[in-house]
Amino acid sequence: MKKTPVQILSLILNEHYETILDQTMKYRLLLSTCLLFCFFSHAQGKKSEQDIKPIPKAKSFVTTHEGVFGGKSLKYKATAKETFLVNKEGDSIATIWSVAYTKTPVGDITKRPVTFVFNGGPGSASMWLHMGFFGPKIIKVDSDAKKDDGAAPYNLVDNEHALLDLTDLVFIDPVGTGYSRLVGKGKGEDFYGLKEDVNSFAQFIRTWVTENQRWYSPKYLAGESYGTTRAAALGKALEGSGQNMALNGMILISQALDYAGSTSVANNVTSFITYLPSMAATAWYHKKAGQGKTLEAFAQECRAFTYNTYTPALYKGELLTAKEKDAIAEKLAYFTGLDKTYILRSNLRILMRRFQKQLLADKGLAIGRLDGRFMGDEADKVSEGPHLGDPASYQISAAYTASLNHYFASVLQVKMDRPYITSGGGSNWRWRTVPDGQYWEPMPVNTAPDLGETMRRNTAMKVMVACGYYDLITPFFDAEYTFARNGIVKDRVQMHYYEAGHMMYTHQPDLIMLSKDIREFLTAE
């Protein structure tokens, strides 16, 4: 082991102390040792201080605007700012970037709701819901998924379907995304995990509500994808920590509460059940199955087959006879549009990445995961799954990113010294909800029981779930499967379906319908 200069001097002093006759030399050596010790201790202290991230001054940008929303003209204030998060000792450890749109004047705060909006990932900024649906200005991409919106020019338009006439909106970017970042003594492990992320959101929401004097306002959460995982756990977290905050409702877009039903991997029997109706719907869209029937009728037919025939067959496994296997494969081919022989070779279990590649194999196209309507032309026509990525993502991501940066700079007058990170902080995500070393049941993440508990404690809270028929990452049937269990109070849950995918608002008719459904949800007694 390499020794420090202080250790080396100490050894010399100990070994040769008796031979050093000059008393003055002894004192000089002792003094030198002490001085060196102090020097290196100070240097180490300075190094530690350098490791601590500086605490910058929080930035804030406030602008005023007016627009027409829901047919009503109103004035509103946009506040784009950083908010400090602190640890138990009161040290600043991160800043959260948020953009709040508040009606001016706000009026009676006891009647004016506020909705906190966030996306998923984990590690995704709120750009998608901000620039795709809820914001006062949104990017308009091809409604029918037939044109690639990858390169400029882009189309930023006023969003007459935004909800500002009914509720104030606060868009939140998790730490590591947007302009949110670590400061001071903050570390990634303080935020990059299920519980850690939820705790940071709870602290931010309480801070925002306190600073804006909105404790009496009706409060809603609106999350998409992993954002719904967060929302279900966040509702429970807001009830605790010595500052009980009750919610009026949640808007869950493309819910992902129980990951058993949204993780298409081998040997996960639940996923083969939950994904099948979405495969059928997507096959119907591409005219590979269900022709002559409506989408709803064909989806319902697949639901019945899945519950009554396919699920028992999966659990019987190798106990099925050859004749039974052949009959199941025949029906799976009918619903998915895939070749019966291929299904038999797959042992009646179709992984989603294979479906993406096989459905339009005759055309040499791979379909999207976020939205099965999208198609990508890949060089490798026989790969097991899409190798370019998700066409439903790469065909629109640049449009969203460019539009948000343009909008921030030109409309909200935001001037920051660093780029806006649309995705980050999601790597090495801590999914565990218990401390290291403590036993944890070997099962997928599931925050649905948290939602069930919260609904039973808060008997006024209601939930809206928005599902895309062509969502091949968080399937609509998984939403039904999840909400039929986990102690959730179904009488206070509204399920809505759209002929699009994960981000159903990219389909203009469904953006309009989603806005209408949320409006009715917010105003229902």
Short mmCIF file of C-alpha atoms in Angstrom, two decimals, residues 292-476:
data_model
loop_
_atom_site.label_atom_id
_atom_site.label_comp_id
_atom_site.label_asym_id
_atom_site.label_seq_id
_atom_site.Cartn_x
_atom_site.Cartn_y
_atom_site.Cartn_z
CA GLY A 292 -64.89 -6.43 -41.81
CA LYS A 293 -65.17 -5.68 -38.08
CA THR A 294 -64.88 -2.46 -36.14
CA LEU A 295 -61.78 -1.95 -34.02
CA GLU A 296 -63.84 -2.04 -30.83
CA ALA A 297 -65.63 -5.25 -31.80
CA PHE A 298 -62.40 -6.98 -32.80
CA ALA A 299 -60.65 -5.85 -29.59
CA GLN A 300 -63.54 -7.13 -27.51
CA GLU A 301 -63.42 -10.48 -29.31
CA CYS A 302 -59.72 -10.73 -28.48
CA ARG A 303 -60.37 -9.82 -24.84
CA ALA A 304 -62.80 -12.71 -24.51
CA PHE A 305 -60.39 -15.15 -26.15
CA THR A 306 -57.54 -13.95 -23.93
CA TYR A 307 -59.44 -14.33 -20.67
CA ASN A 308 -61.33 -17.51 -21.47
CA THR A 309 -58.98 -19.52 -23.69
CA TYR A 310 -55.47 -18.14 -24.04
CA THR A 311 -54.76 -17.55 -20.34
CA PRO A 312 -55.66 -21.11 -19.25
CA ALA A 313 -53.63 -22.45 -22.17
CA LEU A 314 -50.53 -20.48 -21.13
CA TYR A 315 -50.77 -21.81 -17.60
CA LYS A 316 -51.23 -25.38 -18.84
CA GLY A 317 -48.02 -25.06 -20.83
CA GLU A 318 -46.66 -28.43 -21.94
CA LEU A 319 -49.77 -30.13 -20.54
CA LEU A 320 -51.56 -29.00 -23.71
CA THR A 321 -52.08 -31.70 -26.32
CA ALA A 322 -50.81 -31.21 -29.87
CA LYS A 323 -54.40 -30.72 -31.01
CA GLU A 324 -55.02 -28.04 -28.35
CA LYS A 325 -51.80 -26.25 -29.29
CA ASP A 326 -52.79 -26.26 -32.94
CA ALA A 327 -56.21 -24.77 -32.12
CA ILE A 328 -54.67 -21.99 -30.00
CA ALA A 329 -52.13 -21.21 -32.73
CA GLU A 330 -54.96 -20.97 -35.27
CA LYS A 331 -56.75 -18.35 -33.14
CA LEU A 332 -53.53 -16.43 -32.42
CA ALA A 333 -52.86 -16.23 -36.15
CA TYR A 334 -56.43 -14.98 -36.61
CA PHE A 335 -55.93 -12.18 -34.06
CA THR A 336 -52.32 -11.16 -34.78
CA GLY A 337 -52.02 -11.66 -38.52
CA LEU A 338 -48.86 -13.70 -38.00
CA ASP A 339 -48.14 -17.04 -39.65
CA LYS A 340 -49.52 -20.02 -37.75
CA THR A 341 -46.30 -22.01 -38.21
CA TYR A 342 -44.29 -19.11 -36.77
CA ILE A 343 -46.61 -18.99 -33.74
CA LEU A 344 -46.20 -22.73 -33.14
CA ARG A 345 -42.42 -22.36 -33.35
CA SER A 346 -42.77 -19.56 -30.80
CA ASN A 347 -44.54 -21.98 -28.43
CA LEU A 348 -47.70 -19.80 -28.54
CA ARG A 349 -45.75 -16.94 -26.92
CA ILE A 350 -45.15 -13.85 -29.06
CA LEU A 351 -42.61 -11.38 -27.72
CA MET A 352 -43.40 -7.79 -28.61
CA ARG A 353 -40.08 -7.01 -30.31
CA ARG A 354 -40.68 -10.01 -32.61
CA PHE A 355 -44.22 -8.87 -33.37
CA GLN A 356 -42.86 -5.44 -34.33
CA LYS A 357 -40.65 -7.06 -36.93
CA GLN A 358 -42.95 -9.86 -38.12
CA LEU A 359 -46.26 -8.06 -38.68
CA LEU A 360 -45.12 -6.20 -41.82
CA ALA A 361 -42.24 -8.52 -42.72
CA ASP A 362 -43.75 -8.95 -46.19
CA LYS A 363 -43.19 -5.21 -46.73
CA GLY A 364 -39.79 -5.16 -45.03
CA LEU A 365 -41.02 -2.71 -42.38
CA ALA A 366 -40.77 -2.64 -38.59
CA ILE A 367 -43.60 -1.05 -36.60
CA GLY A 368 -43.27 1.29 -33.63
CA ARG A 369 -43.39 0.31 -29.98
CA LEU A 370 -44.76 3.54 -28.56
CA ASP A 371 -47.27 3.63 -31.40
CA GLY A 372 -47.86 0.67 -33.71
CA ARG A 373 -49.08 2.97 -36.48
CA PHE A 374 -45.54 4.19 -37.15
CA MET A 375 -43.29 2.22 -39.51
CA GLY A 376 -39.54 2.16 -40.13
CA ASP A 377 -37.65 0.86 -43.14
CA GLU A 378 -34.65 -1.01 -41.75
CA ALA A 379 -31.66 -2.39 -43.65
CA ASP A 380 -31.72 -5.71 -41.78
CA LYS A 381 -35.05 -7.22 -42.76
CA VAL A 382 -34.64 -10.40 -40.71
CA SER A 383 -33.43 -9.14 -37.32
CA GLU A 384 -35.41 -10.42 -34.33
CA GLY A 385 -36.56 -6.93 -33.39
CA PRO A 386 -36.20 -3.33 -34.66
CA HIS A 387 -32.51 -2.39 -34.76
CA LEU A 388 -32.85 1.31 -35.60
CA GLY A 389 -34.86 2.04 -32.48
CA ASP A 390 -38.51 2.98 -32.24
CA PRO A 391 -39.85 4.78 -35.34
CA ALA A 392 -42.63 6.21 -33.17
CA SER A 393 -39.88 8.00 -31.26
CA TYR A 394 -37.13 8.88 -33.72
CA GLN A 395 -39.60 10.23 -36.28
CA ILE A 396 -40.90 12.96 -33.95
CA SER A 397 -38.29 13.55 -31.19
CA ALA A 398 -36.33 16.20 -33.10
CA ALA A 399 -39.53 18.14 -33.76
CA TYR A 400 -40.42 18.20 -30.06
CA THR A 401 -36.90 19.16 -28.96
CA ALA A 402 -36.52 21.96 -31.49
CA SER A 403 -39.96 23.36 -30.74
CA LEU A 404 -39.44 23.43 -26.99
CA ASN A 405 -36.07 25.19 -27.29
CA HIS A 406 -37.53 27.70 -29.75
CA TYR A 407 -40.59 28.29 -27.56
CA PHE A 408 -38.57 28.76 -24.37
CA ALA A 409 -36.22 31.27 -25.99
CA SER A 410 -38.66 33.27 -28.12
CA VAL A 411 -41.92 33.16 -26.13
CA LEU A 412 -41.00 32.56 -22.48
CA GLN A 413 -37.74 34.54 -22.77
CA VAL A 414 -35.76 31.82 -20.99
CA LYS A 415 -32.00 32.32 -21.11
CA MET A 416 -29.98 29.55 -19.47
CA ASP A 417 -26.28 28.73 -19.54
CA ARG A 418 -26.76 25.03 -20.30
CA PRO A 419 -28.79 22.83 -22.65
CA TYR A 420 -32.25 21.54 -21.85
CA ILE A 421 -31.88 17.78 -21.32
CA THR A 422 -34.91 15.94 -22.69
CA SER A 423 -33.79 12.59 -21.29
CA GLY A 424 -31.29 11.88 -18.52
CA GLY A 425 -30.84 10.61 -14.98
CA GLY A 426 -32.58 7.33 -15.78
CA SER A 427 -29.51 5.10 -15.95
CA ASN A 428 -28.73 3.00 -12.88
CA TRP A 429 -32.25 3.68 -11.66
CA ARG A 430 -32.93 2.22 -8.23
CA TRP A 431 -36.17 0.27 -8.46
CA ARG A 432 -36.00 -1.16 -4.95
CA THR A 433 -38.35 0.31 -2.36
CA VAL A 434 -36.53 -1.12 0.67
CA PRO A 435 -32.96 -0.58 1.96
CA ASP A 436 -30.07 -2.64 0.64
CA GLY A 437 -29.65 -5.86 2.57
CA GLN A 438 -33.32 -6.01 3.47
CA TYR A 439 -35.36 -8.83 1.93
CA TRP A 440 -37.36 -7.83 -1.13
CA GLU A 441 -39.89 -10.07 -2.81
CA PRO A 442 -38.73 -11.09 -6.31
CA MET A 443 -41.55 -9.43 -8.22
CA PRO A 444 -41.87 -6.51 -10.68
CA VAL A 445 -42.45 -2.93 -9.61
CA ASN A 446 -46.10 -2.28 -8.79
CA THR A 447 -47.40 1.02 -7.41
CA ALA A 448 -51.06 0.10 -8.06
CA PRO A 449 -51.58 -0.93 -4.41
CA ASP A 450 -50.41 2.57 -3.40
CA LEU A 451 -53.15 4.01 -5.57
CA GLY A 452 -55.68 1.62 -4.08
CA GLU A 453 -54.73 2.62 -0.54
CA THR A 454 -54.84 6.32 -1.36
CA MET A 455 -58.30 6.06 -2.95
CA ARG A 456 -59.64 4.24 0.10
CA ARG A 457 -58.25 6.81 2.51
CA ASN A 458 -59.24 9.76 0.32
CA THR A 459 -62.82 8.96 -0.65
CA ALA A 460 -63.09 12.09 -2.81
CA MET A 461 -60.19 11.26 -5.11
CA LYS A 462 -61.03 10.14 -8.65
CA VAL A 463 -58.87 8.74 -11.44
CA MET A 464 -58.97 8.99 -15.22
CA VAL A 465 -57.00 6.48 -17.33
CA ALA A 466 -56.24 7.23 -21.00
CA CYS A 467 -55.27 4.22 -23.16
CA GLY A 468 -54.08 3.99 -26.77
CA TYR A 469 -55.22 0.96 -28.75
CA TYR A 470 -51.91 0.89 -30.65
CA ASP A 471 -49.70 1.41 -27.59
CA LEU A 472 -47.30 -1.55 -27.68
CA ILE A 473 -45.35 -0.59 -24.57
CA THR A 474 -48.08 0.00 -21.98
CA PRO A 475 -50.99 -1.98 -23.48
CA PHE A 476 -54.61 -1.01 -22.87
#
